[in-house]
Short mmCIF file of C-alpha atoms and ligand atoms in Angstrom, two decimals:
data_model
loop_
_atom_site.label_atom_id
_atom_site.label_comp_id
_atom_site.label_asym_id
_atom_site.label_seq_id
_atom_site.Cartn_x
_atom_site.Cartn_y
_atom_site.Cartn_z
CA UNK A 1 0.00 0.00 0.00
CA UNK A 2 1.48 3.33 -1.04
CA UNK A 3 1.95 6.01 1.56
CA UNK A 4 0.67 8.71 -0.80
CA UNK A 5 -1.87 8.32 -3.61
CA UNK A 6 -2.95 11.21 -5.80
CA UNK A 7 -5.92 10.12 -7.89
CA UNK A 8 -7.29 12.10 -10.88
CA UNK A 9 -6.48 15.35 -9.13
CA UNK A 10 -7.57 18.61 -10.77
CA UNK A 11 -7.33 22.17 -9.55
CA UNK A 12 -9.24 24.53 -11.79
CA UNK A 13 -9.51 28.26 -11.23
CA UNK A 14 -12.47 30.20 -12.64
CA UNK A 15 -13.94 27.04 -14.12
CA UNK A 16 -16.21 27.47 -17.15
CA UNK A 17 -15.30 31.15 -17.57
CA UNK A 18 -13.05 32.96 -20.03
CA UNK A 19 -10.41 33.00 -17.30
CA UNK A 20 -10.36 29.27 -16.65
CA UNK A 21 -6.92 27.97 -15.56
CA UNK A 22 -6.26 24.26 -15.14
CA UNK A 23 -3.43 24.50 -12.62
CA UNK A 24 -3.65 20.71 -12.22
CA UNK A 25 -5.33 18.63 -14.88
CA UNK A 26 -6.11 15.01 -13.97
CA UNK A 27 -2.88 14.21 -12.14
CA UNK A 28 -2.32 10.74 -10.67
CA UNK A 29 0.71 9.20 -8.99
CA UNK A 30 1.71 7.22 -5.92
CA UNK A 31 4.69 7.44 -3.61
CA UNK A 32 6.17 5.06 -1.05
CA UNK A 33 7.73 5.86 2.30
CA UNK A 34 11.32 7.06 2.03
CA UNK A 35 11.19 8.04 -1.66
CA UNK A 36 13.17 11.07 -2.82
CA UNK A 37 11.16 12.64 -5.64
CA UNK A 38 11.83 15.73 -7.74
CA UNK A 39 8.85 17.28 -9.52
CA UNK A 40 10.25 19.26 -12.42
CA UNK A 41 8.43 21.83 -14.50
CA UNK A 42 8.56 25.33 -15.94
CA UNK A 43 7.09 28.32 -14.16
CA UNK A 44 3.30 28.01 -14.16
CA UNK A 45 3.34 24.22 -14.64
CA UNK A 46 1.38 23.66 -11.42
CA UNK A 47 4.24 22.60 -9.12
CA UNK A 48 3.39 24.81 -6.14
CA UNK A 49 -0.30 24.00 -6.52
CA UNK A 50 0.46 20.28 -6.32
CA UNK A 51 2.79 20.66 -3.35
CA UNK A 52 0.34 22.89 -1.48
CA UNK A 53 -2.38 20.31 -1.96
CA UNK A 54 -0.20 17.48 -0.64
CA UNK A 55 0.68 19.77 2.28
CA UNK A 56 -2.98 20.37 3.14
CA UNK A 57 -2.68 24.10 2.39
CA UNK A 58 -4.96 24.07 -0.65
CA UNK A 59 -7.88 21.93 -1.81
CA UNK A 60 -8.68 20.10 -5.04
CA UNK A 61 -11.48 20.96 -7.45
CA UNK A 62 -11.80 17.25 -8.29
CA UNK A 63 -10.08 14.01 -7.42
CA UNK A 64 -8.60 12.80 -4.19
CA UNK A 65 -5.39 12.35 -2.33
CA UNK A 66 -4.89 9.64 0.18
CA UNK A 67 -2.19 9.46 2.82
CA UNK A 68 -1.77 6.36 4.96
CA UNK A 69 -5.24 5.21 3.81
CA UNK A 70 -7.00 8.45 4.81
CA UNK A 71 -8.63 10.48 2.04
CA UNK A 72 -7.38 13.93 2.99
CA UNK A 73 -9.50 15.58 0.30
CA UNK A 74 -12.58 14.60 2.36
CA UNK A 75 -11.55 15.68 5.87
CA UNK A 76 -12.85 18.79 7.66
CA UNK A 77 -10.83 21.94 8.50
CA UNK A 78 -9.91 20.77 11.99
CA UNK A 79 -8.66 17.38 10.79
CA UNK A 80 -6.79 19.12 7.97
CA UNK A 81 -5.06 21.38 10.45
CA UNK A 82 -3.99 18.37 12.55
CA UNK A 83 -2.79 16.65 9.37
CA UNK A 84 -0.64 19.70 8.48
CA UNK A 85 0.78 19.94 11.97
CA UNK A 86 1.61 16.26 12.40
CA UNK A 87 2.46 14.99 8.94
CA UNK A 88 3.89 17.88 6.92
CA UNK A 89 7.22 19.66 7.08
CA UNK A 90 7.41 22.49 4.53
CA UNK A 91 10.52 24.23 3.19
CA UNK A 92 10.09 27.42 1.14
CA UNK A 93 12.29 29.27 -1.34
CA UNK A 94 12.70 32.29 0.96
CA UNK A 95 13.05 30.33 4.24
CA UNK A 96 10.15 32.12 6.03
CA UNK A 97 11.96 32.25 9.38
CA UNK A 98 10.85 34.51 12.22
CA UNK A 99 13.41 37.31 12.14
CA UNK A 100 13.49 38.31 15.79
CA UNK A 101 14.00 34.76 17.05
CA UNK A 102 17.26 32.80 17.14
CA UNK A 103 17.89 29.72 15.00
CA UNK A 104 17.15 27.52 18.01
CA UNK A 105 13.94 29.39 18.89
CA UNK A 106 12.68 29.13 15.30
CA UNK A 107 13.06 25.36 15.49
CA UNK A 108 11.73 25.05 19.06
CA UNK A 109 8.43 26.68 18.05
CA UNK A 110 7.84 23.85 15.60
CA UNK A 111 8.99 21.31 18.19
CA UNK A 112 6.46 22.66 20.69
CA UNK A 113 3.58 22.31 18.19
CA UNK A 114 4.15 18.64 17.48
CA UNK A 115 2.94 15.56 19.37
CA UNK A 116 5.96 13.48 18.54
CA UNK A 117 8.85 15.87 17.89
CA UNK A 118 12.57 15.31 17.59
CA UNK A 119 15.02 17.32 19.69
CA UNK A 120 15.69 20.83 18.31
CA UNK A 121 19.36 20.98 19.28
CA UNK A 122 20.06 17.53 17.89
CA UNK A 123 18.36 18.38 14.59
CA UNK A 124 20.24 21.69 14.32
CA UNK A 125 23.47 19.75 14.92
CA UNK A 126 22.47 17.37 12.12
CA UNK A 127 21.96 20.22 9.65
CA UNK A 128 25.42 21.56 10.53
CA UNK A 129 24.32 24.51 12.67
CA UNK A 130 25.36 23.32 16.12
CA UNK A 131 27.52 26.43 16.55
CA UNK A 132 24.91 28.91 15.29
CA UNK A 133 22.05 28.21 17.71
CA UNK A 134 21.86 31.71 19.17
CA UNK A 135 22.15 33.64 15.90
CA UNK A 136 19.13 35.37 14.38
CA UNK A 137 18.33 34.97 10.66
CA UNK A 138 19.95 38.35 9.82
CA UNK A 139 23.23 37.00 11.21
CA UNK A 140 23.09 33.88 9.02
CA UNK A 141 23.86 33.37 5.32
CA UNK A 142 21.10 32.30 2.90
CA UNK A 143 22.34 28.70 2.99
CA UNK A 144 22.41 28.72 6.79
CA UNK A 145 18.90 30.18 6.94
CA UNK A 146 17.69 27.38 4.67
CA UNK A 147 19.35 24.86 7.02
CA UNK A 148 17.37 26.36 9.91
CA UNK A 149 14.20 26.08 7.81
CA UNK A 150 14.97 22.40 7.07
CA UNK A 151 15.60 21.77 10.79
CA UNK A 152 12.29 23.48 11.60
CA UNK A 153 10.47 21.26 9.08
CA UNK A 154 12.06 18.00 10.23
CA UNK A 155 11.89 18.59 14.02
CA UNK A 156 8.14 17.90 13.89
CA UNK A 157 9.04 14.38 12.78
CA UNK A 158 6.62 14.67 9.84
CA UNK A 159 5.68 12.01 7.32
CA UNK A 160 6.59 14.26 4.38
CA UNK A 161 9.22 16.88 3.80
CA UNK A 162 7.85 19.12 1.03
CA UNK A 163 10.25 21.63 -0.53
CA UNK A 164 9.14 24.37 -2.94
CA UNK A 165 12.17 25.63 -4.94
CA UNK A 166 14.41 25.16 -1.86
CA UNK A 167 17.52 26.36 -3.72
CA UNK A 168 15.77 29.09 -5.71
CA UNK A 169 17.37 31.91 -3.70
CA UNK A 170 20.83 30.33 -3.41
CA UNK A 171 23.95 30.21 -5.56
CA UNK A 172 24.78 26.91 -7.24
CA UNK A 173 27.38 25.74 -4.70
CA UNK A 174 25.27 26.55 -1.64
CA UNK A 175 22.24 25.11 -3.42
CA UNK A 176 23.94 21.79 -4.09
CA UNK A 177 24.94 21.61 -0.39
CA UNK A 178 21.28 22.08 0.54
CA UNK A 179 20.26 19.29 -1.86
CA UNK A 180 22.90 17.04 -0.29
CA UNK A 181 21.50 17.87 3.14
CA UNK A 182 17.95 17.00 2.00
CA UNK A 183 19.17 13.64 0.66
CA UNK A 184 21.09 12.93 3.90
CA UNK A 185 18.11 13.96 6.05
CA UNK A 186 15.69 11.80 4.07
CA UNK A 187 17.94 8.77 4.64
CA UNK A 188 18.76 9.50 8.28
CA UNK A 189 15.15 10.06 9.32
CA UNK A 190 13.54 7.80 6.66
CA UNK A 191 11.31 10.62 5.37
CA UNK A 192 9.54 10.92 2.05
CA UNK A 193 10.96 14.03 0.39
CA UNK A 194 9.27 15.84 -2.50
CA UNK A 195 11.13 18.75 -4.07
CA UNK A 196 9.49 20.89 -6.74
CA UNK A 197 11.77 22.93 -8.96
CA UNK A 198 12.22 24.40 -12.43
CA UNK A 199 15.93 23.46 -12.23
CA UNK A 200 16.64 20.36 -14.34
CA UNK A 201 20.07 19.95 -12.71
CA UNK A 202 18.43 19.16 -9.39
CA UNK A 203 16.41 16.40 -11.06
CA UNK A 204 19.71 14.64 -11.90
CA UNK A 205 20.26 13.73 -8.24
CA UNK A 206 16.78 12.30 -7.67
CA UNK A 207 15.94 8.61 -7.75
CA UNK A 208 12.56 9.53 -9.25
CA UNK A 209 11.60 12.47 -11.46
CA UNK A 210 8.03 13.51 -12.29
CA UNK A 211 7.79 16.06 -15.11
CA UNK A 212 4.86 18.44 -14.96
CA UNK A 213 3.71 20.58 -17.89
CA UNK A 214 0.56 22.72 -18.08
CA UNK A 215 -0.87 20.92 -15.05
CA UNK A 216 -0.34 17.43 -16.48
CA UNK A 217 2.21 14.72 -15.74
CA UNK A 218 4.37 14.33 -18.85
CA UNK A 219 6.62 11.59 -17.49
CA UNK A 220 7.36 9.74 -14.29
CA UNK A 221 10.76 8.04 -14.37
CA UNK A 222 13.03 6.12 -12.05
CA UNK A 223 16.67 7.16 -12.15
CA UNK A 224 18.84 4.14 -11.34
CA UNK A 225 22.07 6.12 -11.30
CA UNK A 226 21.36 9.48 -9.70
CA UNK A 227 24.26 11.93 -9.65
CA UNK A 228 25.86 13.05 -6.42
CA UNK A 229 24.80 16.58 -5.44
CA UNK A 230 28.47 17.63 -5.33
CA UNK A 231 28.69 16.77 -9.05
CA UNK A 232 25.94 19.11 -10.23
CA UNK A 233 26.26 22.82 -10.91
CA UNK A 234 24.02 25.40 -12.53
P1 ADP B 1 4.43 26.77 -10.58
O1 ADP B 1 4.65 26.61 -9.11
O2 ADP B 1 4.78 25.54 -11.37
O3 ADP B 1 5.15 27.96 -11.14
P2 ADP B 1 1.67 27.30 -9.84
O4 ADP B 1 1.23 26.04 -9.23
O5 ADP B 1 2.03 28.42 -8.93
O6 ADP B 1 2.89 26.99 -10.85
O7 ADP B 1 0.53 27.85 -10.82
C1 ADP B 1 -0.05 27.02 -11.84
C2 ADP B 1 -1.03 27.85 -12.65
O8 ADP B 1 -2.15 28.21 -11.84
C3 ADP B 1 -0.45 29.15 -13.18
O9 ADP B 1 -0.98 29.37 -14.47
C4 ADP B 1 -0.97 30.17 -12.19
O10 ADP B 1 -1.07 31.44 -12.80
C5 ADP B 1 -2.33 29.60 -11.85
N1 ADP B 1 -2.80 30.03 -10.52
C6 ADP B 1 -2.19 29.79 -9.33
N2 ADP B 1 -2.90 30.31 -8.30
C7 ADP B 1 -3.99 30.90 -8.87
C8 ADP B 1 -5.12 31.62 -8.36
N3 ADP B 1 -5.28 31.81 -7.04
N4 ADP B 1 -6.03 32.07 -9.25
C9 ADP B 1 -5.90 31.86 -10.57
N5 ADP B 1 -4.87 31.19 -11.12
C10 ADP B 1 -3.92 30.72 -10.29
MG1 MG B 2 5.83 27.65 -7.79
#
């Protein structure tokens, strides 16, 4: 039984009007626990829409998505909020840290919201920030801020780590370090990681690549010989 099943999922804005947009158009795929998936597509392909739906932050027009046998497209607001809190760790392009809190405090907030969290200091050590616990975001580089954001997402001990253009604001070298960290974290904590990006270089390190175009899946391929993140540059 797959951990995640997306079945005939569509997200249509302004349906049956002149402004109709099919952000997702009959998308179906399944994912197993521990998979490392890159969803690749141009700007406007529907990547953020898909990720936000899996993360319980947006709803489908049609279709369903099922996680651990629960049809999340059918649950009420309260259950959806519990689902987001317990099962989803989200990483954004621009980190979205709280600026007047330290690295440790940013992560501890997420720890305090979860039923089954990991330890904030241990997770910050594991993302390489053990010596930066008391620094605020303004005192950290972009790459370090993204490490804090990854620690904040993983400390909840979520089922999924969902990353929307996680290297989009970083230079190539820092970006490839972040990708390496995401791969290491997914193995260490046995998490299912889904990264959405327009960057085809990042897809080269993934064991599975789903290509999205105009809201549709164009291909879904297994990569038997993924590159090492240190060997990609863009
Ligand atoms: P991506 O992340 O791949 O760049 P998005 O998922 O953000 O793409 O958007 C997919 C399509 O849906 C785009 O054409 C976008 O303009 C459209 N879209 C997204 N949000 C809305 C909205 N609230 N209203 C209307 N159209 C939207
Ligand atoms: Mg997007």
